[in-house]
Short mmCIF file of C-alpha atoms in Angstrom, two decimals:
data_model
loop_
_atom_site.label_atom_id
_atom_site.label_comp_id
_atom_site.label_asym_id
_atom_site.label_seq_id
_atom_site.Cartn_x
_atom_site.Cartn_y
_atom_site.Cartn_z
CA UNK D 1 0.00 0.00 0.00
CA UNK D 2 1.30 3.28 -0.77
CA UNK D 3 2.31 5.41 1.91
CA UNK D 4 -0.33 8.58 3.12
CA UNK D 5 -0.78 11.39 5.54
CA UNK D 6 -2.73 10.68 8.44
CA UNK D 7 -5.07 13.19 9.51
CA UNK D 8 -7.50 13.18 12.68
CA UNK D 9 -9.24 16.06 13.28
CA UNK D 10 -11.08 16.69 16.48
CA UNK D 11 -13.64 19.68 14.66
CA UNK D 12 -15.80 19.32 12.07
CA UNK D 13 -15.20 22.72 10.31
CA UNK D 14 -11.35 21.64 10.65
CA UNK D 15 -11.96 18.44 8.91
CA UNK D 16 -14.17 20.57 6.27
CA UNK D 17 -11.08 22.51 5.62
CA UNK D 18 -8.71 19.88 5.51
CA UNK D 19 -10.84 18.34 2.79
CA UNK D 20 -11.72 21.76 0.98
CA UNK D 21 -7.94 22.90 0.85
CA UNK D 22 -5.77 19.45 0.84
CA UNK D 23 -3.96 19.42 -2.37
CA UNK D 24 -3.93 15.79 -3.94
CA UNK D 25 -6.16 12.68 -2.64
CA UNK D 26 -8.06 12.58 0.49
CA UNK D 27 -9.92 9.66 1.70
CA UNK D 28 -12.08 9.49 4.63
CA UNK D 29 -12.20 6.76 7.47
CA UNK D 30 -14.55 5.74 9.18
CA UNK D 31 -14.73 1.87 10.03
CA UNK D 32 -12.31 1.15 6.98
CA UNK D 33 -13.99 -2.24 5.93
CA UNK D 34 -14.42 -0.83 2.33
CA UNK D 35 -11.61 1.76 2.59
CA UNK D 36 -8.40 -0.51 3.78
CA UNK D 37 -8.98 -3.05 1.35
CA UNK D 38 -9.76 -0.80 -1.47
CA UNK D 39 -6.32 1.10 -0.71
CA UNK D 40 -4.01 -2.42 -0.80
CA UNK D 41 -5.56 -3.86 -3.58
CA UNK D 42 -4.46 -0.47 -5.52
CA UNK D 43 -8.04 0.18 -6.53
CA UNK D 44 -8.16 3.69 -4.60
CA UNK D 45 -5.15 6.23 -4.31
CA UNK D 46 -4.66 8.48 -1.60
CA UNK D 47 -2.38 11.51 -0.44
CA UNK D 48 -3.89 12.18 2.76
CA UNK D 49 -6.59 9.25 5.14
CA UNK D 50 -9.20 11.56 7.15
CA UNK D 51 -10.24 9.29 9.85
CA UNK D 52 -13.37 11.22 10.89
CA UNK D 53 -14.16 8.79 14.10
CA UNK D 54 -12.91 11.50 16.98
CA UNK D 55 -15.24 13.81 15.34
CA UNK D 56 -18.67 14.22 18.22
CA UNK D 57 -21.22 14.58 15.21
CA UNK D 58 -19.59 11.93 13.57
CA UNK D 59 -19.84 9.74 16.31
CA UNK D 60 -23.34 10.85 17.47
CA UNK D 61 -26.26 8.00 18.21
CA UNK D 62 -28.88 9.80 19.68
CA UNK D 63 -32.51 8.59 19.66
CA UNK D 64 -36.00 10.09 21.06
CA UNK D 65 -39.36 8.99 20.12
CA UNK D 66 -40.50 12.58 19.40
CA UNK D 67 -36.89 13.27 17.31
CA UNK D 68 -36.12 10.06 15.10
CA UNK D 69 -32.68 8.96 15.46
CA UNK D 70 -29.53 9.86 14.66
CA UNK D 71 -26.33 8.08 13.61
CA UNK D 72 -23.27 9.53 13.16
CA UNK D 73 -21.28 8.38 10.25
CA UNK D 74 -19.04 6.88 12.31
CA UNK D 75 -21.42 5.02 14.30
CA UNK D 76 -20.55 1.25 14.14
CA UNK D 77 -23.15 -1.61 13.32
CA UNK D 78 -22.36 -3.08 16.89
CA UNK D 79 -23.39 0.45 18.34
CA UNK D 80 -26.59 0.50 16.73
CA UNK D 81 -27.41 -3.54 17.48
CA UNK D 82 -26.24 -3.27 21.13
CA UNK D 83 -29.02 0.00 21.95
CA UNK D 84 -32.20 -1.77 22.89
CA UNK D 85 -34.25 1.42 22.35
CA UNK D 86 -32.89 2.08 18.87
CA UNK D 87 -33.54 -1.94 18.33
CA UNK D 88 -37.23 -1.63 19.13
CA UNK D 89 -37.88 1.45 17.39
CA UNK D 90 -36.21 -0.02 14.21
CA UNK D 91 -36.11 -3.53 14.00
CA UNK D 92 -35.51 -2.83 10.00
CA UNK D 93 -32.01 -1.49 10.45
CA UNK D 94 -31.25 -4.74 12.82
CA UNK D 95 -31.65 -6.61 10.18
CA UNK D 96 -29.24 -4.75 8.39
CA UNK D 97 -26.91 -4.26 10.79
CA UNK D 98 -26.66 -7.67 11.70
CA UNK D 99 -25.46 -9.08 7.82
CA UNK D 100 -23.00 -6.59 7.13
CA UNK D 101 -20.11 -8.54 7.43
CA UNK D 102 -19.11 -10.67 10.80
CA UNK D 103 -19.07 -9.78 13.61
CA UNK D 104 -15.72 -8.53 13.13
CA UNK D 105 -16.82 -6.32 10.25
CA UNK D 106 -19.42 -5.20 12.31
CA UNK D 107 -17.46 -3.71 15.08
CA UNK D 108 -15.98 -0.96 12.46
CA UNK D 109 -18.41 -1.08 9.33
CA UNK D 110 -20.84 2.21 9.62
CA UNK D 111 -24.13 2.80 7.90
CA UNK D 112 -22.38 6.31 6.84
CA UNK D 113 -19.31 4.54 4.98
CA UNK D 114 -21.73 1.63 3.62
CA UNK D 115 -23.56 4.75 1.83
CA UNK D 116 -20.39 6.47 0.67
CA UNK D 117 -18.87 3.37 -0.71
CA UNK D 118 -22.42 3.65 -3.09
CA UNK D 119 -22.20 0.04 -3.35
CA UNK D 120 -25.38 -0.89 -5.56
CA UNK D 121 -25.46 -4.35 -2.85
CA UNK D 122 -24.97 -2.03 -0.19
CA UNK D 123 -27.41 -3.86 2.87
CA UNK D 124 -27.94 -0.45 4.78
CA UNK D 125 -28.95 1.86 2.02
CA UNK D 126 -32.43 -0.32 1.06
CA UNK D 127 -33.73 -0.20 4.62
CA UNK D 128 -32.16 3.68 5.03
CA UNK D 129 -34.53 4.45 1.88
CA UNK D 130 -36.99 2.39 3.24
CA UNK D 131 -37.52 4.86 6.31
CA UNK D 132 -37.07 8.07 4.69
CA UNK D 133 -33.83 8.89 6.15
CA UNK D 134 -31.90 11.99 5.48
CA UNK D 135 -27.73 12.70 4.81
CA UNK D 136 -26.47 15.71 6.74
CA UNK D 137 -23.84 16.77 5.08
CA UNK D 138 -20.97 19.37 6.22
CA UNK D 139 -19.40 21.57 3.29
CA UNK D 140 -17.72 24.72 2.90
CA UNK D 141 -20.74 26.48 2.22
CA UNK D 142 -22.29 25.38 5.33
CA UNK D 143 -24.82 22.02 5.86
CA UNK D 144 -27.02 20.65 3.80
CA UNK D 145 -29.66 17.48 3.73
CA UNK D 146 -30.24 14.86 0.61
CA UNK D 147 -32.29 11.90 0.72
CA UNK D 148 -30.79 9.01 1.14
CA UNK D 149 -32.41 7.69 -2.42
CA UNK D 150 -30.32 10.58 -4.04
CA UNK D 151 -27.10 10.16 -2.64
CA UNK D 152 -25.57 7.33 -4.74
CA UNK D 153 -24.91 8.25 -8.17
CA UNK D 154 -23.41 5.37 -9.75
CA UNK D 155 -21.46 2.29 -8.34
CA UNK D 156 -18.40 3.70 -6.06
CA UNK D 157 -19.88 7.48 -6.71
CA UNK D 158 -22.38 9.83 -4.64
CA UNK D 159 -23.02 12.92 -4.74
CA UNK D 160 -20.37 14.44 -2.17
CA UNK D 161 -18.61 17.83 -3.87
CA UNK D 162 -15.02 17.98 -2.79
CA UNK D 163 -14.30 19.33 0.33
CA UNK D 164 -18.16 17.92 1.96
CA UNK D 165 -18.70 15.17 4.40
CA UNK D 166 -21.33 13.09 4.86
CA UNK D 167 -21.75 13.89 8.81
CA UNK D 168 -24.92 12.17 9.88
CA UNK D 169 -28.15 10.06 9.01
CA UNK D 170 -31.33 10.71 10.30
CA UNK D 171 -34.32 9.21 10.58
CA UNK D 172 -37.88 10.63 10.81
CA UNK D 173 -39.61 9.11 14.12
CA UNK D 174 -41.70 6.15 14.53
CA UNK D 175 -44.91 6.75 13.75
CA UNK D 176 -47.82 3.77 15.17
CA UNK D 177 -48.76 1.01 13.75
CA UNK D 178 -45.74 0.99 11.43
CA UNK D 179 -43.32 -1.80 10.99
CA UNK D 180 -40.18 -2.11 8.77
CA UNK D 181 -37.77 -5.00 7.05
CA UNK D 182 -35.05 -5.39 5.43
CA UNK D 183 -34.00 -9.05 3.60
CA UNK D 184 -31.63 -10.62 1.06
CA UNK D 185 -30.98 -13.62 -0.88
CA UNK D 186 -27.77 -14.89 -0.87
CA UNK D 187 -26.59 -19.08 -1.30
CA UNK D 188 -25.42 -19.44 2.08
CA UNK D 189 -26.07 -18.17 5.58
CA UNK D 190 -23.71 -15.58 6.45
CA UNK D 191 -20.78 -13.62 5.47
CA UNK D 192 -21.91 -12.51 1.74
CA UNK D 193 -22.69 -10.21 -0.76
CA UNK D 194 -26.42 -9.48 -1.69
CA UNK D 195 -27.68 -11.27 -4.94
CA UNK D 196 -31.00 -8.83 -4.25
CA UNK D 197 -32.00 -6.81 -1.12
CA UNK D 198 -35.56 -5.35 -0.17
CA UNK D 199 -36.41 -3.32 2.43
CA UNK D 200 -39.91 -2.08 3.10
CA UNK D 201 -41.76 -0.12 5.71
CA UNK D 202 -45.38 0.31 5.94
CA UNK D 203 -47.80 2.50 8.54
CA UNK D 204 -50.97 0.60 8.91
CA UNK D 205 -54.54 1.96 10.23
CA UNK D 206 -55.23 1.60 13.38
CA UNK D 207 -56.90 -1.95 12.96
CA UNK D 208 -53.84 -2.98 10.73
CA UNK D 209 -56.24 -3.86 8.07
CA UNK D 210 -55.49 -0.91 5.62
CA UNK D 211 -51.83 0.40 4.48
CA UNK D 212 -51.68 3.82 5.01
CA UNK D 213 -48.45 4.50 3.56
CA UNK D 214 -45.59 2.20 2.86
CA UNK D 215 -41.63 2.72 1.01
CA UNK D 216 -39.72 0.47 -0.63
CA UNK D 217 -35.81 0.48 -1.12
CA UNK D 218 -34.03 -2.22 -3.52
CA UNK D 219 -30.17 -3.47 -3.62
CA UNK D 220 -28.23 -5.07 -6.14
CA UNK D 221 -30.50 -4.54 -9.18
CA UNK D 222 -29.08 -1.47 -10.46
CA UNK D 223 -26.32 0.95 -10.50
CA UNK D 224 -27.28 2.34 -7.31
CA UNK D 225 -29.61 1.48 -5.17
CA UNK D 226 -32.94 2.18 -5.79
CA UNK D 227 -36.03 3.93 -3.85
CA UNK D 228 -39.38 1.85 -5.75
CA UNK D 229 -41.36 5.24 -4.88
CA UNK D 230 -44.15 3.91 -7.02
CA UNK D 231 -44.67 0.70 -5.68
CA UNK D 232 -44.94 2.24 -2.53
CA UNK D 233 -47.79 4.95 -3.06
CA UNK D 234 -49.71 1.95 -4.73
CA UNK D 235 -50.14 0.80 -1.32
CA UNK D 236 -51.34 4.05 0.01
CA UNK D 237 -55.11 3.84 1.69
CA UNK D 238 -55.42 -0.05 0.09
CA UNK D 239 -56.64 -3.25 1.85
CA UNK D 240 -53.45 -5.37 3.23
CA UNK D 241 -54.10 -8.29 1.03
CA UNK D 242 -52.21 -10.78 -1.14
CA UNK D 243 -53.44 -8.71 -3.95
CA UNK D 244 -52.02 -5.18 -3.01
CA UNK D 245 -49.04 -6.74 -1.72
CA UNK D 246 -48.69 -8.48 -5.39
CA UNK D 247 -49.43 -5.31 -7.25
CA UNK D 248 -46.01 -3.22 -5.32
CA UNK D 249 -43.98 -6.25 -5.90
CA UNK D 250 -44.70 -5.94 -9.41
CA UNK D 251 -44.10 -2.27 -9.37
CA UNK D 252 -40.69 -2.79 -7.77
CA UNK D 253 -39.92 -5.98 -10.21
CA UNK D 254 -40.55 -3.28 -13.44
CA UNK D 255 -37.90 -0.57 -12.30
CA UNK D 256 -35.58 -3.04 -11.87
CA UNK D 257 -32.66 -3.19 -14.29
CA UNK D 258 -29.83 -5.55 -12.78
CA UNK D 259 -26.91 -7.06 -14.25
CA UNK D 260 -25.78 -10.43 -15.23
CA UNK D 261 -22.87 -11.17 -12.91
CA UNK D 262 -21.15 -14.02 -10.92
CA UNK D 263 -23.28 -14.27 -8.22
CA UNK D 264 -26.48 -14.36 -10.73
CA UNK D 265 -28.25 -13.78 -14.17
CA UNK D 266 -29.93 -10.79 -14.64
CA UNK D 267 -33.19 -12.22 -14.75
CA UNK D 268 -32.93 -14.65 -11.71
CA UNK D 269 -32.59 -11.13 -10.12
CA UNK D 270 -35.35 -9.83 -11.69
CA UNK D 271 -37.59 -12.57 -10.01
CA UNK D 272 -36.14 -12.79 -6.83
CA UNK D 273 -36.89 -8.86 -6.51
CA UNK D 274 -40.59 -9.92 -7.03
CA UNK D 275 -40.34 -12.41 -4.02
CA UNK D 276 -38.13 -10.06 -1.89
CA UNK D 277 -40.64 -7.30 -2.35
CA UNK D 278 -43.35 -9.54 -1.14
CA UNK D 279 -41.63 -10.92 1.60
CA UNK D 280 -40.27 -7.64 2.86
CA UNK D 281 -43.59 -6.12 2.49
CA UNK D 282 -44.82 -8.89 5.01
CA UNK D 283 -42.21 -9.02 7.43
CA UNK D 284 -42.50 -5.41 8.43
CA UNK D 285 -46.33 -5.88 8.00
CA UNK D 286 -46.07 -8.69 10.77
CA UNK D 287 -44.09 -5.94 12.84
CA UNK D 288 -46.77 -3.07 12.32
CA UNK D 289 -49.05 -5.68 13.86
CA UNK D 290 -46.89 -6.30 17.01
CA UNK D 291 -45.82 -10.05 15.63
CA UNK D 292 -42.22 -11.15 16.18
CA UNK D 293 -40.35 -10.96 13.09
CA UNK D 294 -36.36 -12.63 13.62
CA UNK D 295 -33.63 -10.97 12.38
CA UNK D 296 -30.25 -12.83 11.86
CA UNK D 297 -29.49 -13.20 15.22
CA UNK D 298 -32.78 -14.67 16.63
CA UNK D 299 -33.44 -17.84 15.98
CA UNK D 300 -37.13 -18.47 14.62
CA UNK D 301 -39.43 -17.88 17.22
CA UNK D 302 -37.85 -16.53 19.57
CA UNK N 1 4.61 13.56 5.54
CA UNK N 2 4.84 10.39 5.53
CA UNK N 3 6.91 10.55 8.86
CA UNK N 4 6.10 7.63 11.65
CA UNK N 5 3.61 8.28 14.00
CA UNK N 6 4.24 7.28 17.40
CA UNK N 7 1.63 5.62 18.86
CA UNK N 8 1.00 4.58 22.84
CA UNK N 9 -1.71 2.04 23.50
CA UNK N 10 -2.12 -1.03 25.99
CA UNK N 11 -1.68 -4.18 25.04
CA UNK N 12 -2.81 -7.16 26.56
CA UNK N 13 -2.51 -5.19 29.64
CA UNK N 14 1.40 -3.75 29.31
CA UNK N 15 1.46 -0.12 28.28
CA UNK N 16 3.51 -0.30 24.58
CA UNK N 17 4.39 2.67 22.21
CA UNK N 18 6.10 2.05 18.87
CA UNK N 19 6.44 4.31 15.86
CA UNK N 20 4.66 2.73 12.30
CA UNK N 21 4.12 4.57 9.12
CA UNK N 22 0.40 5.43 8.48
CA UNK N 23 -0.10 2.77 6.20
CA UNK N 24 1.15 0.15 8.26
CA UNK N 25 -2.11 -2.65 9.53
CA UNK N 26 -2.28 -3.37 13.12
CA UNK N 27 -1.66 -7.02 12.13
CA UNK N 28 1.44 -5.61 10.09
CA UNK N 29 2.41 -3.70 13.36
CA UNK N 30 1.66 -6.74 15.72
CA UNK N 31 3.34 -9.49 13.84
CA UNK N 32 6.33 -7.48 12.43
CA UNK N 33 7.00 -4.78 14.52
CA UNK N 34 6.40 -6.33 18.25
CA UNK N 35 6.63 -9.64 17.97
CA UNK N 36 3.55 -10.43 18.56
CA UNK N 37 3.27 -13.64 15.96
CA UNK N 38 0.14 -15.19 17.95
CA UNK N 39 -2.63 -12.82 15.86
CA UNK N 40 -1.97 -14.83 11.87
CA UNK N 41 -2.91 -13.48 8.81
CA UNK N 42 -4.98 -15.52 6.63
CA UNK N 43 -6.79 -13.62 3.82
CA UNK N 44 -5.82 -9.97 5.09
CA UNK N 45 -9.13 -8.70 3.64
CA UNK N 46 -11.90 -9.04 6.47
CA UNK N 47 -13.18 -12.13 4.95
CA UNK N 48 -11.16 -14.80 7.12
CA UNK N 49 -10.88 -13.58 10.72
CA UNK N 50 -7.71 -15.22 11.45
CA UNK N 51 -6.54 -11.93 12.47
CA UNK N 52 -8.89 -10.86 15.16
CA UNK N 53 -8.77 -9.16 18.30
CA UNK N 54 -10.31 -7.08 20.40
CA UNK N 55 -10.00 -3.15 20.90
CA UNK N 56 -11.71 -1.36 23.83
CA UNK N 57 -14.08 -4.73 24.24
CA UNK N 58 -15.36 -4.83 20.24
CA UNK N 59 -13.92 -7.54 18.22
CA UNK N 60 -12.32 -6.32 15.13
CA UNK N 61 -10.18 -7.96 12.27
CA UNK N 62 -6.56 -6.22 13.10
CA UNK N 63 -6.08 -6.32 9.16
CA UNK N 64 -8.74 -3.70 8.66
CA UNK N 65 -7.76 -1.60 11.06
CA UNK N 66 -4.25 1.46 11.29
CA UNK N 67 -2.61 1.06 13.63
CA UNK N 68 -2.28 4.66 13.59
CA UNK N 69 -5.68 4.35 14.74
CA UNK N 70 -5.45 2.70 18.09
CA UNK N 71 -3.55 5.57 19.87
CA UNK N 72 -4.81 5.45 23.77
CA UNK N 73 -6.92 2.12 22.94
CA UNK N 74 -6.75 -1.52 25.30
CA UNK N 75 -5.73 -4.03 22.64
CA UNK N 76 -6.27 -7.82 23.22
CA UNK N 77 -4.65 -10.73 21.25
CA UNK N 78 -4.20 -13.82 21.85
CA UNK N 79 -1.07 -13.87 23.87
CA UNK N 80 -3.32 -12.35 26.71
CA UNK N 81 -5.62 -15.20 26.67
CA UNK N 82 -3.88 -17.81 28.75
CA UNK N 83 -2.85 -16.94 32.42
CA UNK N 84 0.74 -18.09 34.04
CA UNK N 85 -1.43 -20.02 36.36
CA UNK N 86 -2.69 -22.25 33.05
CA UNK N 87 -4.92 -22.24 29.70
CA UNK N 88 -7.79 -20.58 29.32
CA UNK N 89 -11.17 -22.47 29.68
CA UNK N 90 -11.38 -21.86 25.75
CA UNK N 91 -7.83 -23.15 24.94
CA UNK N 92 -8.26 -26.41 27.02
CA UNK N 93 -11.86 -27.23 25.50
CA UNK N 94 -10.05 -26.65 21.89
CA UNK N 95 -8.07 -29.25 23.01
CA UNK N 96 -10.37 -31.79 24.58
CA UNK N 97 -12.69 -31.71 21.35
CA UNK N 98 -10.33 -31.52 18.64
CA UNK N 99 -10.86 -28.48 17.82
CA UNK N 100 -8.25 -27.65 15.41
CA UNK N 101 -6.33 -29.62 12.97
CA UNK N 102 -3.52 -27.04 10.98
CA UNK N 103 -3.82 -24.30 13.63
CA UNK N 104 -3.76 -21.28 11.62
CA UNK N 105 -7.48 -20.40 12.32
CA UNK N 106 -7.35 -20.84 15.62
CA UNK N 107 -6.08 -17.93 17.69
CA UNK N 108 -8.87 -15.80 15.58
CA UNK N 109 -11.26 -19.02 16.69
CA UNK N 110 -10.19 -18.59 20.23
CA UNK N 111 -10.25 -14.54 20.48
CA UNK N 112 -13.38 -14.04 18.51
CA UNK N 113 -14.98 -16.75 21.00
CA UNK N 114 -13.32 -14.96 23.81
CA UNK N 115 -15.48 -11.96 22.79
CA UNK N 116 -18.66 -13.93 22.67
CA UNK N 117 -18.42 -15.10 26.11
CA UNK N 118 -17.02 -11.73 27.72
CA UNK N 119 -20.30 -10.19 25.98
CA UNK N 120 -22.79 -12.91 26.25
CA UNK N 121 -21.87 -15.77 28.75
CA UNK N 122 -24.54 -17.94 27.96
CA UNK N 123 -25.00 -18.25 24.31
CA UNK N 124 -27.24 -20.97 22.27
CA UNK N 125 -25.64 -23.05 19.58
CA UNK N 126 -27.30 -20.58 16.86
CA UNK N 127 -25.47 -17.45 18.50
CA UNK N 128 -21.84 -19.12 18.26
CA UNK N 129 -22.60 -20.13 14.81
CA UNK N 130 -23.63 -16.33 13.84
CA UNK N 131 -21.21 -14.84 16.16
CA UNK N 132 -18.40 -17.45 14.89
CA UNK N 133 -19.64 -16.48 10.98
CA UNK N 134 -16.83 -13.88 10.12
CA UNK N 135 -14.25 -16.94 11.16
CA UNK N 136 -13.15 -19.50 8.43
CA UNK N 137 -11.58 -22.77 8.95
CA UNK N 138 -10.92 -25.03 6.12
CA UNK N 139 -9.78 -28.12 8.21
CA UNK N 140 -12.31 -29.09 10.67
CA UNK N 141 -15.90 -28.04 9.62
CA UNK N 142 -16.61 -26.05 12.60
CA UNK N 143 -18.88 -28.74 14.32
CA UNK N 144 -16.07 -29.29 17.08
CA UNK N 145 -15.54 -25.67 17.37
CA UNK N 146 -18.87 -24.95 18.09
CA UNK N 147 -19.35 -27.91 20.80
CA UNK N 148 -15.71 -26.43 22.40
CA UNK N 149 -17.25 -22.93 22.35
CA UNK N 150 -20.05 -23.96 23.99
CA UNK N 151 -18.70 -26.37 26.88
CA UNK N 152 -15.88 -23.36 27.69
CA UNK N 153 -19.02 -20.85 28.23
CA UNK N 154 -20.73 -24.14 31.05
CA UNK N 155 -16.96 -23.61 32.03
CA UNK N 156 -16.97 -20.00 32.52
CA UNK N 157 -20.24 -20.04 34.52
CA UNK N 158 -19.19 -22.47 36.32
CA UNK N 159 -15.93 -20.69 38.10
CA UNK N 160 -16.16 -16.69 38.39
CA UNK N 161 -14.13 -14.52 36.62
CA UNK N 162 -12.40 -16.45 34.00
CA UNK N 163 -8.46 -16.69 33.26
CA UNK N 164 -7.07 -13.57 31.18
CA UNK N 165 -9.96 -11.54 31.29
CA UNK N 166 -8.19 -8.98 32.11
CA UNK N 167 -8.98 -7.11 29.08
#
């Protein structure tokens, strides 16, 4: 690996200027899962390594039921897994969290690196999209807030000018009778990369007989991750039936436009994002009901 | 730039500095620099876990991490797992079920199990497997490793606090 400049700053508006003014290649740390590799295999370059993890905001988990949450984008997986509040709020981004990686790659991997690396598998971003959450941003010009649907730009790429960092995600607060989930298909248990991911999460009525709203966020079927917006507001004010649930999942099937790779053919992907859909869409159903839904961790059950 | 950082952290208990360029892995640092051969590198990637250990209580693989980065951190690695008094409850259950075969997995095996059991004390079979799933071993099919993981923790309940803990 080639050699670099270390920098840790302890502000944010010094690491702003550091990456505003640096002459050459900066790269920012967080958990380094992506980053580390990336650098010794030669596929990234870099002058200067920002590790942004003794940054407060950065490192910033803060939840209230009136707020939303918060995680810094140097928030680990394990952080967010280990909070029982934040794990009952958002049982979605458990299941997330608890994929990416071992356990080893948990204990450094962060949501906010997953969503700068703009993987198109990326595990956290479907489930992100899924609850409407929001980049904060730090820049020269001040902050600013993007969706996390229009962040990624193409694989590898987001939307970051030079000299901005992504400082935060947030998430809009719980609202009842809502339930969220986030799944994937891969050929083995553990320690993988997604073939397809789904995330959905859906407010029900009060009875949790009619959808009142619902979102739906896909992985690994595009060049970025995709937000199925449509599939979504076909839910909006319909029964919770096998037949609504089939209409979004083939709304969220016809944007899809993945790739023939080694890990699948194109249009194996296509159908599993039919079946993903579906079984995301139920999963966080069962949740907006009160039903246990596992994640990885749980065994069935229990 | 590119001058050495010095770096001060704890390891395994003993207060250490060294100097390493910024590029330089903690496994790099560990193996090379301190003699500290226990911690193996297998795929140096983040796939294998042969390389892990545990900073400030959070299991980690020491090939994705600086070791710029752990300035003022409490490192653990394997040679802080057995005590002068004898092997850790983990080590000798390794041993009693035939747990390894070539060896090379096993001090990743041993610390990431370590972290299990310092974090949950009383795990089910499905928890080792997941917790165990970032660990690779290509000789004994993990069976054996699980049941040894498993009659350590009856171990470590059994007796209270267990052999080089003190991490």
């Amino acid at each position: 690996m080639q050699n670099f400049e270390y920098l840790a700053p302890e502000t944010l508006s010094e690491a702003v200027n550091l990456l505003a003014g640096n002459e050459g290649q900066t790269r920012v740390l967080a958990g380094g899962t992506d980053l580390i590799v990336q650098l010794r295999q030669g596929a990234l370059s870099a002058d200067h390594v920002l590790d942004v993890k003794h940054l407060p905001e950065c490192n910033e988990l803060g939840y209230a039921p009136s707020e939303g949450l918060t995680i810094g984008a140097a928030v680990p997986c394990h952080r967010i897994y280990n909070d029982g509040a934040i794990a009952d709020a958002y049982p979605g981004l458990i299941d997330a969290a608890a994929i990416i990686g071992g356990i080893q790659v948990q204990g450094r991997a962060t949501f906010g690196g997953n969503l700068c690396n703009a993987s198109p598998s990326a595990d956290s971003i479907p489930i992100l999209i899924a609850y409407g959450a929001e980049c904060v941003i730090a820049g020269p010009q001040g902050n600013r807030r993007v969706a996390v649907e229009d962040f990624c730009t193409a694989p590898g790429k987001n939307i970051l000018e030079k000299g901005e960092l992504l400082v935060a995600l947030h998430l809009p607060s719980v609202q009842k009778s809502s339930g969220a989930h986030y799944l994937r298909f891969i050929p083995r248990y553990e320690m993988d990369i997604a073939v397809v991911g789904a995330g959905a999460s859906v407010q029900l009525d009060e009875g949790g007989k009619m959808f009142v709203q619902a979102r739906i966020g896909l992985a690994a079927v595009a060049p970025t991750p995709l937000f199925a917006r449509e599939a979504g507001q076909l839910l909006s004010g319909k029964e919770v039936s096998e037949e609504s649930i089939e209409t979004a999942a083939l709304a969220a099937q016809s944007i899809a436009r993945p790739i023939s790779d080694m890990r699948a053919p194109a249009d194996y992907r296509k159908h599993l994002v039919k079946v993903l859909t579906r079984r995301a869409l139920l999963g966080a159903i069962r949740r907006a009901r009160g039903e246990f839904v596992p994640n990885a961790v749980q065994e069935n059950g229990q | 730039m590119n001058s050495k950082a010095h770096v001060k952290t704890t390891i395994n208990g003993e207060e250490m500095e060294f100097l390493c360029e910024p590029r330089q892995s903690l496994l790099e640092v560990l193996r090379d620099d301190l003699g500290l051969t226990g911690t193996k590198e297998g795929c140096n990637d983040g796939n294998c876990g042969a390389c892990s250990v545990i900073i400030d209580n959070v299991l980690v693989n020491a090939c994705l991490v600086f070791a710029v980065e752990i300035q003022g951190c409490r490192v653990f690695t394997i040679e802080g797992l057995a005590s002068p008094e004898g092997l850790h409850p983990l080590q000798q259950k390794f041993l009693e079920n035939a747990s390894l075969q070539c060896g090379i997995c096993t001090p990743g095996f041993l610390v990431a199990a370590k972290a299990l059991l310092d974090h949950n004390p009383d795990p089910t079979e499905h928890e080792v497997r997941h917790w165990l799933a970032g660990n690779l071993c290509r000789c004994t099919g993990y069976d054996k490793i699980v049941r040894a993981v498993l009659k350590a923790a009856e171990v470590g309940r059994e007796t209270t606090a267990p052999a080089g803990s003190s991490n």
